mmCIF file of C-alpha atoms and ligand atoms in Angstrom:
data_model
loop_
_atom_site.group_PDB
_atom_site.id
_atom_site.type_symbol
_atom_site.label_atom_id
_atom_site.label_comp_id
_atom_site.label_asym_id
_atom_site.label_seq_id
_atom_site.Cartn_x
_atom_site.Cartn_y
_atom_site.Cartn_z
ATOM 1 C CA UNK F 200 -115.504 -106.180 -1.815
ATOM 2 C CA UNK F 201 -113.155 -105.990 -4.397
ATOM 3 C CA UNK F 202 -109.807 -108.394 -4.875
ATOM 4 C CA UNK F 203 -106.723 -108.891 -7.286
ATOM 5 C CA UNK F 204 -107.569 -111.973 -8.703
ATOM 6 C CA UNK F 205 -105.353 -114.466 -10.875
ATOM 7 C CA UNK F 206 -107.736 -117.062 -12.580
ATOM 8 C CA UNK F 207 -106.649 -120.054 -14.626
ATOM 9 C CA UNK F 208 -108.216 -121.669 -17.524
ATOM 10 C CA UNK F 209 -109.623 -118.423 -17.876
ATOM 11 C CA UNK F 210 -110.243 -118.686 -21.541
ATOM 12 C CA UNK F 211 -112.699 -121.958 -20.434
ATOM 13 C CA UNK F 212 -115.954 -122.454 -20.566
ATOM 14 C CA UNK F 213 -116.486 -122.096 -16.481
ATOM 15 C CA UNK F 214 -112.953 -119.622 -16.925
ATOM 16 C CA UNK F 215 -114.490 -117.261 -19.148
ATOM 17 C CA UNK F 216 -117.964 -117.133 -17.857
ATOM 18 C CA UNK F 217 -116.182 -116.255 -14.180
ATOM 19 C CA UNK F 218 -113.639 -113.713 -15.707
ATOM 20 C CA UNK F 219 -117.148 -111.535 -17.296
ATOM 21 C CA UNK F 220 -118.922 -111.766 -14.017
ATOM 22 C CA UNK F 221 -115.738 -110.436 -12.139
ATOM 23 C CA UNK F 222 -115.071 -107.659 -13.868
ATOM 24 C CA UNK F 223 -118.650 -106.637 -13.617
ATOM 25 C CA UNK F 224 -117.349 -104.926 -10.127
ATOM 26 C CA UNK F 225 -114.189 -103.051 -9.537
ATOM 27 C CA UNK F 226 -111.818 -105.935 -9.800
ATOM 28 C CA UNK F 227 -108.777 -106.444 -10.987
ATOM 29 C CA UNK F 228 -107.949 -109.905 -12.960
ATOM 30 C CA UNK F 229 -105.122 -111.318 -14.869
ATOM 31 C CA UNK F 230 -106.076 -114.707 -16.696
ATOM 32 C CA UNK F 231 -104.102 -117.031 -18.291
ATOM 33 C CA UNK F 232 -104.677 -120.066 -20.451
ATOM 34 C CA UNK F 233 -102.531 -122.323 -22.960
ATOM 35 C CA UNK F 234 -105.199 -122.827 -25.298
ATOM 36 C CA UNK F 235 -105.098 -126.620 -25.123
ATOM 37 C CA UNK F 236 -106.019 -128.705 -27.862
ATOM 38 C CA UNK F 237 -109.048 -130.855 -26.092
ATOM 39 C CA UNK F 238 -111.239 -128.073 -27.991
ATOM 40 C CA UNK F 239 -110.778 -125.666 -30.543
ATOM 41 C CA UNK F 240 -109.195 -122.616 -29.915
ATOM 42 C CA UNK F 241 -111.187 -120.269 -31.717
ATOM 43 C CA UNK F 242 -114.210 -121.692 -29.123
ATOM 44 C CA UNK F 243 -111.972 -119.961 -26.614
ATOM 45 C CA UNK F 244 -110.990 -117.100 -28.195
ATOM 46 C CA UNK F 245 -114.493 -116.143 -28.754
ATOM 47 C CA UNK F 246 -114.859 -116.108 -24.971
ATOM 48 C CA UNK F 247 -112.617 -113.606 -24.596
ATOM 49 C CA UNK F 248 -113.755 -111.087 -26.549
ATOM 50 C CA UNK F 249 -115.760 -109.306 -23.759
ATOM 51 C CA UNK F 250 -113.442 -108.873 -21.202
ATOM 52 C CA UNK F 251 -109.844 -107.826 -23.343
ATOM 53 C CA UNK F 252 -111.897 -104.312 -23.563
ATOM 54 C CA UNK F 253 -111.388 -104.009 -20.244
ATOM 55 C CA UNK F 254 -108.886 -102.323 -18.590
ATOM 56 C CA UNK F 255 -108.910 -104.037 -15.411
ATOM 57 C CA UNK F 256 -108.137 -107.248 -17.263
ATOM 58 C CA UNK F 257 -104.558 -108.902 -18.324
ATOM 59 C CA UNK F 258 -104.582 -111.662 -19.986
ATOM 60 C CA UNK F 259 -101.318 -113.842 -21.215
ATOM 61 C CA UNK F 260 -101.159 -117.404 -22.797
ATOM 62 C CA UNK F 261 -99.133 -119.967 -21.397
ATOM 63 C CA UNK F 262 -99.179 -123.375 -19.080
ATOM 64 C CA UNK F 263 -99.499 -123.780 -15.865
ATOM 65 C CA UNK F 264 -96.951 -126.837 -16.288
ATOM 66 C CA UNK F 265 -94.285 -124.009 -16.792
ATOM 67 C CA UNK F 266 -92.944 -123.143 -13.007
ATOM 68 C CA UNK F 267 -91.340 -120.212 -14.281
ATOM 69 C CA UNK F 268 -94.322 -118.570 -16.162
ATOM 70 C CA UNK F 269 -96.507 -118.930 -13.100
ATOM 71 C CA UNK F 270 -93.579 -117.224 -10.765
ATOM 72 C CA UNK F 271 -93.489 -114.965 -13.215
ATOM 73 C CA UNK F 272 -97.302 -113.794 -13.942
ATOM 74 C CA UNK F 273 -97.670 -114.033 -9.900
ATOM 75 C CA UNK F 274 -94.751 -111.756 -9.136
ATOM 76 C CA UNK F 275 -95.577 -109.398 -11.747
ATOM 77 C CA UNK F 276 -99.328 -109.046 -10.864
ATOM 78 C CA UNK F 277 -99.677 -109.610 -6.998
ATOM 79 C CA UNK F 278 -102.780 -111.533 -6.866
ATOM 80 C CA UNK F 279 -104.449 -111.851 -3.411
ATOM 81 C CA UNK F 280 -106.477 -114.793 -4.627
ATOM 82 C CA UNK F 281 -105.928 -117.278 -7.325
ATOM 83 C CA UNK F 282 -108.752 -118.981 -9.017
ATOM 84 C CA UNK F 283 -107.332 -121.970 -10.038
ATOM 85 C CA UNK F 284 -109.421 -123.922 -13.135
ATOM 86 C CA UNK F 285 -107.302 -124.647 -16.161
ATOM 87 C CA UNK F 286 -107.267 -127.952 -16.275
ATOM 88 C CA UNK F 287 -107.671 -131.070 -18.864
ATOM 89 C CA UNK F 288 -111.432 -131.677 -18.266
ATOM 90 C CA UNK F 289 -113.167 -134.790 -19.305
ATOM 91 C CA UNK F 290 -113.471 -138.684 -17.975
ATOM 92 C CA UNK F 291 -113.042 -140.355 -21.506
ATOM 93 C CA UNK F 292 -110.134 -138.746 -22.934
ATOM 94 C CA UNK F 293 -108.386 -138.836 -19.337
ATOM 95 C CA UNK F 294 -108.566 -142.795 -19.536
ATOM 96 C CA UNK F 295 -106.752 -142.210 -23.228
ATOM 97 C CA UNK F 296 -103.838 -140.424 -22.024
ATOM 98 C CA UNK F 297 -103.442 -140.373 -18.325
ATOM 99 C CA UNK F 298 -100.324 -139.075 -18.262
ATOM 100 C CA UNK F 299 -101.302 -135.802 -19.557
ATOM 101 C CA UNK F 300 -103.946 -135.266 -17.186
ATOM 102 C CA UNK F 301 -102.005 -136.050 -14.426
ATOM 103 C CA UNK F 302 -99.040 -133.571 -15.633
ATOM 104 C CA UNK F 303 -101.691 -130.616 -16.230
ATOM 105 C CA UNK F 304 -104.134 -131.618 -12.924
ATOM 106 C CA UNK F 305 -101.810 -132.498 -10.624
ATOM 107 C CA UNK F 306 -98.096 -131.163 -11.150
ATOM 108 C CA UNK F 307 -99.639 -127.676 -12.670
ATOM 109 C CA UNK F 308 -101.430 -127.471 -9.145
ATOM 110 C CA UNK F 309 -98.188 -128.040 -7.589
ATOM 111 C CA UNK F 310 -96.666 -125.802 -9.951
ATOM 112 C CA UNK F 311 -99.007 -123.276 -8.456
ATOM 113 C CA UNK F 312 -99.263 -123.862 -5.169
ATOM 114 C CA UNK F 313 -94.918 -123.358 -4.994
ATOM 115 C CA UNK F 314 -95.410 -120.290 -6.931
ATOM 116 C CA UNK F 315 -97.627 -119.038 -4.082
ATOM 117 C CA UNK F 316 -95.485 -119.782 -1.613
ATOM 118 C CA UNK F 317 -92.512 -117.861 -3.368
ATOM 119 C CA UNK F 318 -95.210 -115.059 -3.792
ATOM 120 C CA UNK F 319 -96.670 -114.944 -0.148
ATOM 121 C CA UNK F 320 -99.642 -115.857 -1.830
ATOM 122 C CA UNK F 321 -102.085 -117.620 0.260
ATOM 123 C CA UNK F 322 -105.529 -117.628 -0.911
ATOM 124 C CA UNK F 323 -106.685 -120.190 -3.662
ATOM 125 C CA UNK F 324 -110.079 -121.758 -4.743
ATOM 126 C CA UNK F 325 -109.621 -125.054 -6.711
ATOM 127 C CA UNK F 326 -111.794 -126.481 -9.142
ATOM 128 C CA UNK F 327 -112.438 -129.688 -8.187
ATOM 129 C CA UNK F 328 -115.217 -132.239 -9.401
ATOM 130 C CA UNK F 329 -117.990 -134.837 -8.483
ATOM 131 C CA UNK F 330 -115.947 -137.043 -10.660
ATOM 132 C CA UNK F 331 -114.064 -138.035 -7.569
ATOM 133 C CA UNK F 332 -116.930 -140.050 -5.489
ATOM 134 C CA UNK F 333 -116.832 -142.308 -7.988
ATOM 135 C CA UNK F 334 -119.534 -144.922 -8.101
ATOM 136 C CA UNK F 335 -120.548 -143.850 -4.394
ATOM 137 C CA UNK F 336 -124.329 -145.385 -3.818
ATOM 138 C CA UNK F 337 -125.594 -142.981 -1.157
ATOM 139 C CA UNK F 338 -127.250 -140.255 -2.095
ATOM 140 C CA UNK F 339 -127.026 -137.533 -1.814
ATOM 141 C CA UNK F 340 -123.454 -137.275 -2.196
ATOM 142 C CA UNK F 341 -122.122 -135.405 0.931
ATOM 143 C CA UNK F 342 -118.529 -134.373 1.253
ATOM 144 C CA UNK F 343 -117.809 -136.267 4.412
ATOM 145 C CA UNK F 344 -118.402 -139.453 2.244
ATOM 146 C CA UNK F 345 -115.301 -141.332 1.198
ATOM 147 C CA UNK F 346 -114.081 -140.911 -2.183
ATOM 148 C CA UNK F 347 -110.879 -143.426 -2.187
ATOM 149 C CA UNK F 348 -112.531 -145.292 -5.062
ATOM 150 C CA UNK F 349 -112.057 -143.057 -8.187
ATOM 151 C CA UNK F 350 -112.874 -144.806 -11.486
ATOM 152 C CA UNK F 351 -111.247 -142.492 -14.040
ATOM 153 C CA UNK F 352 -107.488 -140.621 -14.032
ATOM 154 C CA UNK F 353 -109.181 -137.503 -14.246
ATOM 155 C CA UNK F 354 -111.549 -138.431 -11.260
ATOM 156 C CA UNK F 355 -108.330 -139.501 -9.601
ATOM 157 C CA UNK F 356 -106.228 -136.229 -10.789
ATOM 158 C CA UNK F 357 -109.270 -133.961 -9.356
ATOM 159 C CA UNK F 358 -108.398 -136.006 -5.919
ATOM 160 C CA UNK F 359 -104.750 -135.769 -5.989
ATOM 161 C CA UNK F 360 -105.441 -131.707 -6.292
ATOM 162 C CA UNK F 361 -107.549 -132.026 -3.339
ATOM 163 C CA UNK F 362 -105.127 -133.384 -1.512
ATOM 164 C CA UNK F 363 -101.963 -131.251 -2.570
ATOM 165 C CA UNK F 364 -104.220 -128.042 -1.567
ATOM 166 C CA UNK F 365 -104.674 -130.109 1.665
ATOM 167 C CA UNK F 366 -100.847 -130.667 2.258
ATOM 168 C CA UNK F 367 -100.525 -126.366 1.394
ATOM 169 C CA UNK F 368 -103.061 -125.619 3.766
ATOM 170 C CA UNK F 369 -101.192 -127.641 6.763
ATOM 171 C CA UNK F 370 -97.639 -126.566 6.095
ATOM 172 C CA UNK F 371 -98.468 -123.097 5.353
ATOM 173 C CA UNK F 372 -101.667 -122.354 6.422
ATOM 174 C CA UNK F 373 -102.931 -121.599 2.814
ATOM 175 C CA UNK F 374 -106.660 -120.403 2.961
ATOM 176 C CA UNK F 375 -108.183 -122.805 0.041
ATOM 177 C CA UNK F 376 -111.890 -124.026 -1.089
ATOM 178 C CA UNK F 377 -111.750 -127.074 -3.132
ATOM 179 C CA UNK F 378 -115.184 -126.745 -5.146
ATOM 180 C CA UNK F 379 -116.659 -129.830 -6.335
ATOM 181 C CA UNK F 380 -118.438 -128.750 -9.495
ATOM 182 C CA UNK F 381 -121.504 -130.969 -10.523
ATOM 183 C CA UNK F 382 -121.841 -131.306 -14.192
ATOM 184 C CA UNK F 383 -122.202 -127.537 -15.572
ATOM 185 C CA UNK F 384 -124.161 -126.560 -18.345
ATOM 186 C CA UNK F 385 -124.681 -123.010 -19.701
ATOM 187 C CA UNK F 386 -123.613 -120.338 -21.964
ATOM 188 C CA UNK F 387 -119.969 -121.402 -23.883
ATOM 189 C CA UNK F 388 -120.240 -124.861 -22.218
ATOM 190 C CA UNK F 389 -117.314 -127.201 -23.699
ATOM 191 C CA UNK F 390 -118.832 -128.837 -26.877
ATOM 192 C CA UNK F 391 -117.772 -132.355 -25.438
ATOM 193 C CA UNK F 392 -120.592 -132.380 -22.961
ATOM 194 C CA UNK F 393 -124.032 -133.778 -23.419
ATOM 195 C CA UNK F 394 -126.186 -130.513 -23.086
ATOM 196 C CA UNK F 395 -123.970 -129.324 -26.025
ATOM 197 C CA UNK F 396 -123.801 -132.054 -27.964
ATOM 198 C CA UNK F 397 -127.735 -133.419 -28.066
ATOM 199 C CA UNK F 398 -128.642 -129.564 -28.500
ATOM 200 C CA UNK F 399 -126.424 -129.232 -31.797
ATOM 201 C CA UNK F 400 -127.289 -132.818 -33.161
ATOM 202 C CA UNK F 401 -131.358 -131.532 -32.468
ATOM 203 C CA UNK F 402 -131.016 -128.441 -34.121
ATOM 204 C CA UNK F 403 -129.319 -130.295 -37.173
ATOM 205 C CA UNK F 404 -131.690 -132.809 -37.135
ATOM 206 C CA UNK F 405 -128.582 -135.375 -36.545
ATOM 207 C CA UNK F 406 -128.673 -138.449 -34.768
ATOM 208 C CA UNK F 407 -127.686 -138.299 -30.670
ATOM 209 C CA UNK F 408 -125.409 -141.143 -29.485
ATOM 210 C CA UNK F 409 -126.789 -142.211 -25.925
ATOM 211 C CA UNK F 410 -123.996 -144.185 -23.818
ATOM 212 C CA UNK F 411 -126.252 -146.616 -21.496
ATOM 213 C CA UNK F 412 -129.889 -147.014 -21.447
ATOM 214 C CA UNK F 413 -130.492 -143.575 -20.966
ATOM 215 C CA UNK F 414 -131.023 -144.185 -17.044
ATOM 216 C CA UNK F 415 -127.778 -142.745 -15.879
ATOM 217 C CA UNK F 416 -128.781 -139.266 -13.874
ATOM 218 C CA UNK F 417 -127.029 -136.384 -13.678
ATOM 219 C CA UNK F 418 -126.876 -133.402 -11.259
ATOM 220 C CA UNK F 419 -126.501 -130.665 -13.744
ATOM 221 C CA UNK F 420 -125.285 -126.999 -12.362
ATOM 222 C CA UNK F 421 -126.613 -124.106 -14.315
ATOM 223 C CA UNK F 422 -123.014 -121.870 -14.846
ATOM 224 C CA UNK F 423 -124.793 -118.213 -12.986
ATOM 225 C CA UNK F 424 -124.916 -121.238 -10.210
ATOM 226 C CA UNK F 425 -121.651 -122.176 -10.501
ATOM 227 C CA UNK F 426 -120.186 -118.357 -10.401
ATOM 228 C CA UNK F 427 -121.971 -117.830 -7.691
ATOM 229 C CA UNK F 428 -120.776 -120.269 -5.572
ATOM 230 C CA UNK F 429 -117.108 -119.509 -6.562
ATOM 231 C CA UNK F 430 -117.864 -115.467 -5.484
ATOM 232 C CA UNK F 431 -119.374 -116.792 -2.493
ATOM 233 C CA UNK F 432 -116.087 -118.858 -1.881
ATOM 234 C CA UNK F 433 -114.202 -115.988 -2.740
ATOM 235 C CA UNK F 434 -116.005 -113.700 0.160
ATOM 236 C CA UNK F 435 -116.076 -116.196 2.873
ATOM 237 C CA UNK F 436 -112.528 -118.073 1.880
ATOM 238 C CA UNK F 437 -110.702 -119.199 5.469
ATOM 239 C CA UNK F 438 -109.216 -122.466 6.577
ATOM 240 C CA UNK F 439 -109.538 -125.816 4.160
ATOM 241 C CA UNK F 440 -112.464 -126.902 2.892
ATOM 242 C CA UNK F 441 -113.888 -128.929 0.509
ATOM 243 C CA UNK F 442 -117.664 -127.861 -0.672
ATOM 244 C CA UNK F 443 -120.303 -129.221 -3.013
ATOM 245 C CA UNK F 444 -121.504 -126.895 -5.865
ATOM 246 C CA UNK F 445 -124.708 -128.486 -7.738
ATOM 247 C CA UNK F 446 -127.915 -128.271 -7.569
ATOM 248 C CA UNK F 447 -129.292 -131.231 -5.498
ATOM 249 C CA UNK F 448 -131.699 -132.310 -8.342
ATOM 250 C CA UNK F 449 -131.069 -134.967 -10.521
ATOM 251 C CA UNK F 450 -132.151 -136.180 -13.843
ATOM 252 C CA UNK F 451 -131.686 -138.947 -16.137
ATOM 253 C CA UNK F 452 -130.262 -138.428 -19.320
ATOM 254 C CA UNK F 453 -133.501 -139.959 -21.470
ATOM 255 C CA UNK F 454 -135.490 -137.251 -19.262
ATOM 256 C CA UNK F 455 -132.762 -134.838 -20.081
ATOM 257 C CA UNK F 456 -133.186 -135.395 -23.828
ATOM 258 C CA UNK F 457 -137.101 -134.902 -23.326
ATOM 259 C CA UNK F 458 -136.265 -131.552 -22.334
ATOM 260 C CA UNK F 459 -134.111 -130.175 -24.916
ATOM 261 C CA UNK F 460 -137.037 -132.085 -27.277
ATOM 262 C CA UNK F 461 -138.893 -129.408 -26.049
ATOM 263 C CA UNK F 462 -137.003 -126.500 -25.632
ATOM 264 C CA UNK F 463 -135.641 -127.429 -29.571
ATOM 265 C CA UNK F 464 -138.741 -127.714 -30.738
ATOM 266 C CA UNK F 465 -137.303 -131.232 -32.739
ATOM 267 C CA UNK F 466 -137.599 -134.951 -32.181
ATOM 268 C CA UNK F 467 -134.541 -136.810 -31.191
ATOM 269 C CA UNK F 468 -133.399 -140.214 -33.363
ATOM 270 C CA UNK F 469 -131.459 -142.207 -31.157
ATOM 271 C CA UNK F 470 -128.813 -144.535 -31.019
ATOM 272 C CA UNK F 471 -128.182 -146.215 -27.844
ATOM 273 C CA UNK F 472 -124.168 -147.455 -27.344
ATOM 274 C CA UNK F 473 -122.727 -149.487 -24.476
ATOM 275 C CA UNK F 474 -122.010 -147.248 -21.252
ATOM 276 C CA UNK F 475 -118.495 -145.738 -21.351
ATOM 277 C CA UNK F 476 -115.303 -146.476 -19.282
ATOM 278 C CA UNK F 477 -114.686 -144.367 -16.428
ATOM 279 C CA UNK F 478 -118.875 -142.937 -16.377
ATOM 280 C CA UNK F 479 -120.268 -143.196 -13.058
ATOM 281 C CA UNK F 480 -124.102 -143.786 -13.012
ATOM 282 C CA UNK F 481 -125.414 -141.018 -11.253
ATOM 283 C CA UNK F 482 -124.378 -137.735 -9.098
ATOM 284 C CA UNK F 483 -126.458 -135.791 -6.513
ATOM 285 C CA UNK F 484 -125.000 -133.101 -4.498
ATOM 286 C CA UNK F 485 -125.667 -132.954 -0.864
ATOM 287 C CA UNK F 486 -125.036 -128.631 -0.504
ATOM 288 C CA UNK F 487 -125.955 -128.077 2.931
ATOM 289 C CA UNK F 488 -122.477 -127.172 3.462
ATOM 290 C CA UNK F 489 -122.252 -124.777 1.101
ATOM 291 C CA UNK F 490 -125.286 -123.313 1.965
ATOM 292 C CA UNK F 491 -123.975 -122.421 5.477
ATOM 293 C CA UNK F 492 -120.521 -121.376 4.593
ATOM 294 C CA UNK F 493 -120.757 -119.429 1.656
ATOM 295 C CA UNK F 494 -124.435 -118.418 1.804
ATOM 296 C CA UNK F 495 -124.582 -120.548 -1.633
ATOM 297 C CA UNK F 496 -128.498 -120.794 -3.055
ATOM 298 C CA UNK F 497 -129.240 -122.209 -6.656
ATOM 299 C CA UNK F 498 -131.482 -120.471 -8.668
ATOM 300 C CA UNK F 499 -131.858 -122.110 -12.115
ATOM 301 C CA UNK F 500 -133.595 -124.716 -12.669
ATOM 302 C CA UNK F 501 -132.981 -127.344 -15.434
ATOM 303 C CA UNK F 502 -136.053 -126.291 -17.582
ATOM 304 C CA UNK F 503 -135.301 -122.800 -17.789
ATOM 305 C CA UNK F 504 -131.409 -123.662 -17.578
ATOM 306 C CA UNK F 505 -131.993 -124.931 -20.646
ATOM 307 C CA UNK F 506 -134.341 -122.436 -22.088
ATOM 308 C CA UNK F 507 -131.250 -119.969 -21.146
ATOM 309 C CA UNK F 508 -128.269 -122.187 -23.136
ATOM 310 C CA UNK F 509 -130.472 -122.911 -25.913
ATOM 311 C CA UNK F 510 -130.793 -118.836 -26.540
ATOM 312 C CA UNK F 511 -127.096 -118.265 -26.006
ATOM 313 C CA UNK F 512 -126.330 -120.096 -29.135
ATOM 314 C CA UNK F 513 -123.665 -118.947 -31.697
ATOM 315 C CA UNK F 514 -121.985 -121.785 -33.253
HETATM 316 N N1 NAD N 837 -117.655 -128.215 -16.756
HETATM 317 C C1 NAD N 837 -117.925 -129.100 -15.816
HETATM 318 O O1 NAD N 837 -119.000 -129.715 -15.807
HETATM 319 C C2 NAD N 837 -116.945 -129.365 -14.711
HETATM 320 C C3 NAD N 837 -117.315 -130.256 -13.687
HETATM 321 C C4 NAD N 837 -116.427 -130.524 -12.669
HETATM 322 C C5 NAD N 837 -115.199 -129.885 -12.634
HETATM 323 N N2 NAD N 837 -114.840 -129.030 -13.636
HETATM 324 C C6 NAD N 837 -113.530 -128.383 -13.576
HETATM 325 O O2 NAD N 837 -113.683 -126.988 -13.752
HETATM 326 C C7 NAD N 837 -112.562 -126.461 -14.433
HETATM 327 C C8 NAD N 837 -112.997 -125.704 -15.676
HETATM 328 O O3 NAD N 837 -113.666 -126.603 -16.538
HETATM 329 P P1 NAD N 837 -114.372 -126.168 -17.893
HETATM 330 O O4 NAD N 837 -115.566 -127.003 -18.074
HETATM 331 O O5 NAD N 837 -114.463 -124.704 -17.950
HETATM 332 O O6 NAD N 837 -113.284 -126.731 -18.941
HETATM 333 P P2 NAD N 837 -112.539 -126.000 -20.142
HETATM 334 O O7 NAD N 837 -111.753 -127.062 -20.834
HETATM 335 O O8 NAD N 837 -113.519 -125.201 -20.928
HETATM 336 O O9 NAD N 837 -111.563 -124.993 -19.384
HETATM 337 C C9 NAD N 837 -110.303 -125.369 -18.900
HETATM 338 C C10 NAD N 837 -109.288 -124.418 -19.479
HETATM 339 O O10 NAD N 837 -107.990 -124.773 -18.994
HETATM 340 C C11 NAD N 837 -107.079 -124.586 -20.041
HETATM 341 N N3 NAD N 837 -105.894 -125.419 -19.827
HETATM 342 C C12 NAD N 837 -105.788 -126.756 -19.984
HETATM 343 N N4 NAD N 837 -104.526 -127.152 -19.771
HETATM 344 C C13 NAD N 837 -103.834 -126.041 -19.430
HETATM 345 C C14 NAD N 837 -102.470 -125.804 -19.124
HETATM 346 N N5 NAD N 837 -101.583 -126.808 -19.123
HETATM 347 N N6 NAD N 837 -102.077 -124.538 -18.844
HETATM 348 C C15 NAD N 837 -102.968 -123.503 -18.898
HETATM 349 N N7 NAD N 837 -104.269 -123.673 -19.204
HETATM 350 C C16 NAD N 837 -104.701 -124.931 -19.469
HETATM 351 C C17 NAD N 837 -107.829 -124.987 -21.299
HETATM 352 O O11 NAD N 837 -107.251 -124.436 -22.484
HETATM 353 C C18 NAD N 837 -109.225 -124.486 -21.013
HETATM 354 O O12 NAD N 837 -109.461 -123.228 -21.591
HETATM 355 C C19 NAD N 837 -111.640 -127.643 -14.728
HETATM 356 O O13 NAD N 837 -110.683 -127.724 -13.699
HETATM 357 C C20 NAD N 837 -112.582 -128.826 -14.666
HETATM 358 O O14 NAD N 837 -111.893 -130.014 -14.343
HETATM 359 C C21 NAD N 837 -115.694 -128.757 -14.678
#
C-alpha cells in the first residue's frame, strides 16, 4: 500500500530514520522540520542526505508553531496521513524551560490538528512517549494504566497531545494512533541520550556520568522496531488509540554499560551523580496491544541492537 504522507520532525533522529524507510516503497512524503537548537543542526542535516535524492520527497524548513506554514504545506501537498514527531524531546531540559515545550508539544499539535481540519485531513499518528506513566509501579506498563501523575513538562506535554488527538478524534472523527515510544536507540539517535553518550565517552576513553546508582532500568526500542510499529500503525490506522511501542525487556543502566563495555571493546571509568529531576526509575512496555492491532513484533534485541548502533557510527 502506498500513501501521501506529511511527517514532522522529519529531519530527527526517529524523523529521518522513518522518512528512508518510507521512501523505500512507492510513497510520496513531504517533511518538514525547524531545525531546533536542542542539537546541532548539521546532526540533522546529515540525516537528510539520503532521501533529498529522491524525487518522491519534499522537504521545507519551518515550525509547526506557525498555523499558517502548516495550512500552507498541507494544502499544497494533500497528505492522506500525517506523521506527526517534531517535537522538543527530552525530560531535563523540559523542566528548564517548560514553556517552550509546551508551545512546540502541545499548541504545534493543535496547530496541526486545525490545519487538518481546514484540509479534510483526517488521518494522524502521534508520537507520544512512556514519559507519561510517570513513576507508575506495575509492571509491565499497560496502556489502560493511569497516567495522571506525570513528573516532568515534557512527560506532561506528551499527555496533553494525547489528549488534544483525543478531543479531534470525538468532534471529528479523526482516525489517530498515539504511539508511546519506549526509549529508542539506533542509527542517528539524538546525542543527548545514554546509548549515545556512554558509546562516545567509551570510544574516547572519557569518563561516563551515571545519574543514580546505576539501578534505574530502561526499556530500550531498537529504531527498525520503532519504524515498524509506526508502518504497522500506518496500515491498520482506524478509530483512537493509544499503543505501546517497546520491547517488553528491560535493563538497568549499570547492565547497559556492561554491554557497550563489550561491544566497545573499552572499560568504562565512572562517576556516579545524584538521580535527575523529572527521571522515572524504570519503564517496561506491556505490547500485547500492539501486537493484535498492528501485527507489531520486535526483532532486535539489545545485544545486537547495540552491535548495530555501534557500526553505524560517523561522528
Ligand atoms: N527518541 C526517543 O527515545 C523517544 C521516546 C519517546 C518519544 N519520542 C518522541 O518521538 C519524536 C521524535 O523524537 P526524536 O528522538 O527523533 O527527537 P529529535 O529531536 O531527533 O527529533 C525531533 C525533531 O523535531 C524538530 N522540531 C522541534 N521543534 C520543532 C518545531 N517547533 N517545528 C518543527 N520541527 C521541530 C527538531 O528539529 C527535530 O529534528 C518526538 O516527538 C519525541 O518526543 C522519542
Amino acid at each position: 500500500m502506498t500513501h501521501r504522507i506529511f511527517v514532522t520532525g522529519a529531519a530527527g533522529f526517529i524523523g529521518s530514520n522513518l522518512v528512508d524507510s518510507l521512501l523505500k516503497t512507492e510513497n510520496q512524503v513531504m517533511g518538514i522540520d525547524n531545525f531546533d537548537s536542542f542539537y546541532d543542526r548539521t546532526i540533522k542535516e546529515h540525516n537528510l542526505i539520503e532521501a533529498l535524492k529522491n524525487p518522491r520527497y519534499r522537504f521545507t524548513e519551518g515550525d509547526i508553531r506557525d498555523p499558517l506554514f502548516i495550512d500552507d504545506c498541507l494544502t499544497s501537498f494533500r497528505p492522506e496521513i500525517i506523521i506527526h514527531l517534531a517535537a522538543k524531546a527530552g525530560v531535563r531540559p523540559s523542566i528548564i524551560d517548560p514553556q517552550e515545550y509546551f508551545n512546540v508539544n502541545v499548541t504545534g499539535t493543535l496547530n496541526i490538528l486545525e490545519a487538518m481540519k481546514k484540509n479534510s485531513i483526517n488521518k494522524m499518528i502521534f508520537a507520544s512517549s512512556s514519559s507519561v506513566y510517570g513513576n507508575n509501579t506495575k509492571v509491565p506498563f499497560s496502556e489502560t494504566d493511569n497516567v495522571d501523575y506525570p513528573i516532568s513538562p515534557y512527560a506532561a506535554s506528551k499527555k496533553a497531545g494525547e489528549l488534544l488527538c483525543h478531543t479531534y478524534h470525538s468532534l471529528y472523527r479523526f482516525d489517530i494512533f498515539c504511539l508511546r515510544f519506549f526509549t529508542v536507540y539506533g542509527s542517528r539517535q539524538r546525542p543527548d541520550l545514554a546509548i549515545n553518550k556512554f558509546t562516545r565517552a567509551l570510544l574516547k576513553d572519557e569518563q561516563i556520568l551515571l545519574y543514580g546508582d546505576g539501578s534505574t532500568s530502561r526499556d530500550y526500542t531498537y529504531i527498525d522496531d520503532i519504524i515498524q510499529g509506526i508502518t504497522g500503525s500506518v496500515n491498520n490506522l482506524k478509530g483512537y488509540e493509544i499503543i505501546n511501542l517497546g520491547e517488553s525487556k528491560t535493563i538497568s543502566l549499570i547492565n547497559l554499560v556492561s554491554v557497550l563495555e563489550k561491544y566497545t571493546k573499552k572499560k568504562a571509568r565512572l562517576k556516579y551523580l545524584p538521580m535527575q529531576d523529572g527521571d522515572v526509575i524504570q519503564t517496561f512496555a506491556d505490547i500485547s496491544k500492539a501486537k493484535k492491532l498492528i501485527n507489531y513484533m520486535p526483532q532486535v534485541d539489545i545485544e545486537t541492537g547495540i552491535q548495530n548502533y555501534i557500526k553505524s557510527l560517523e561522528y
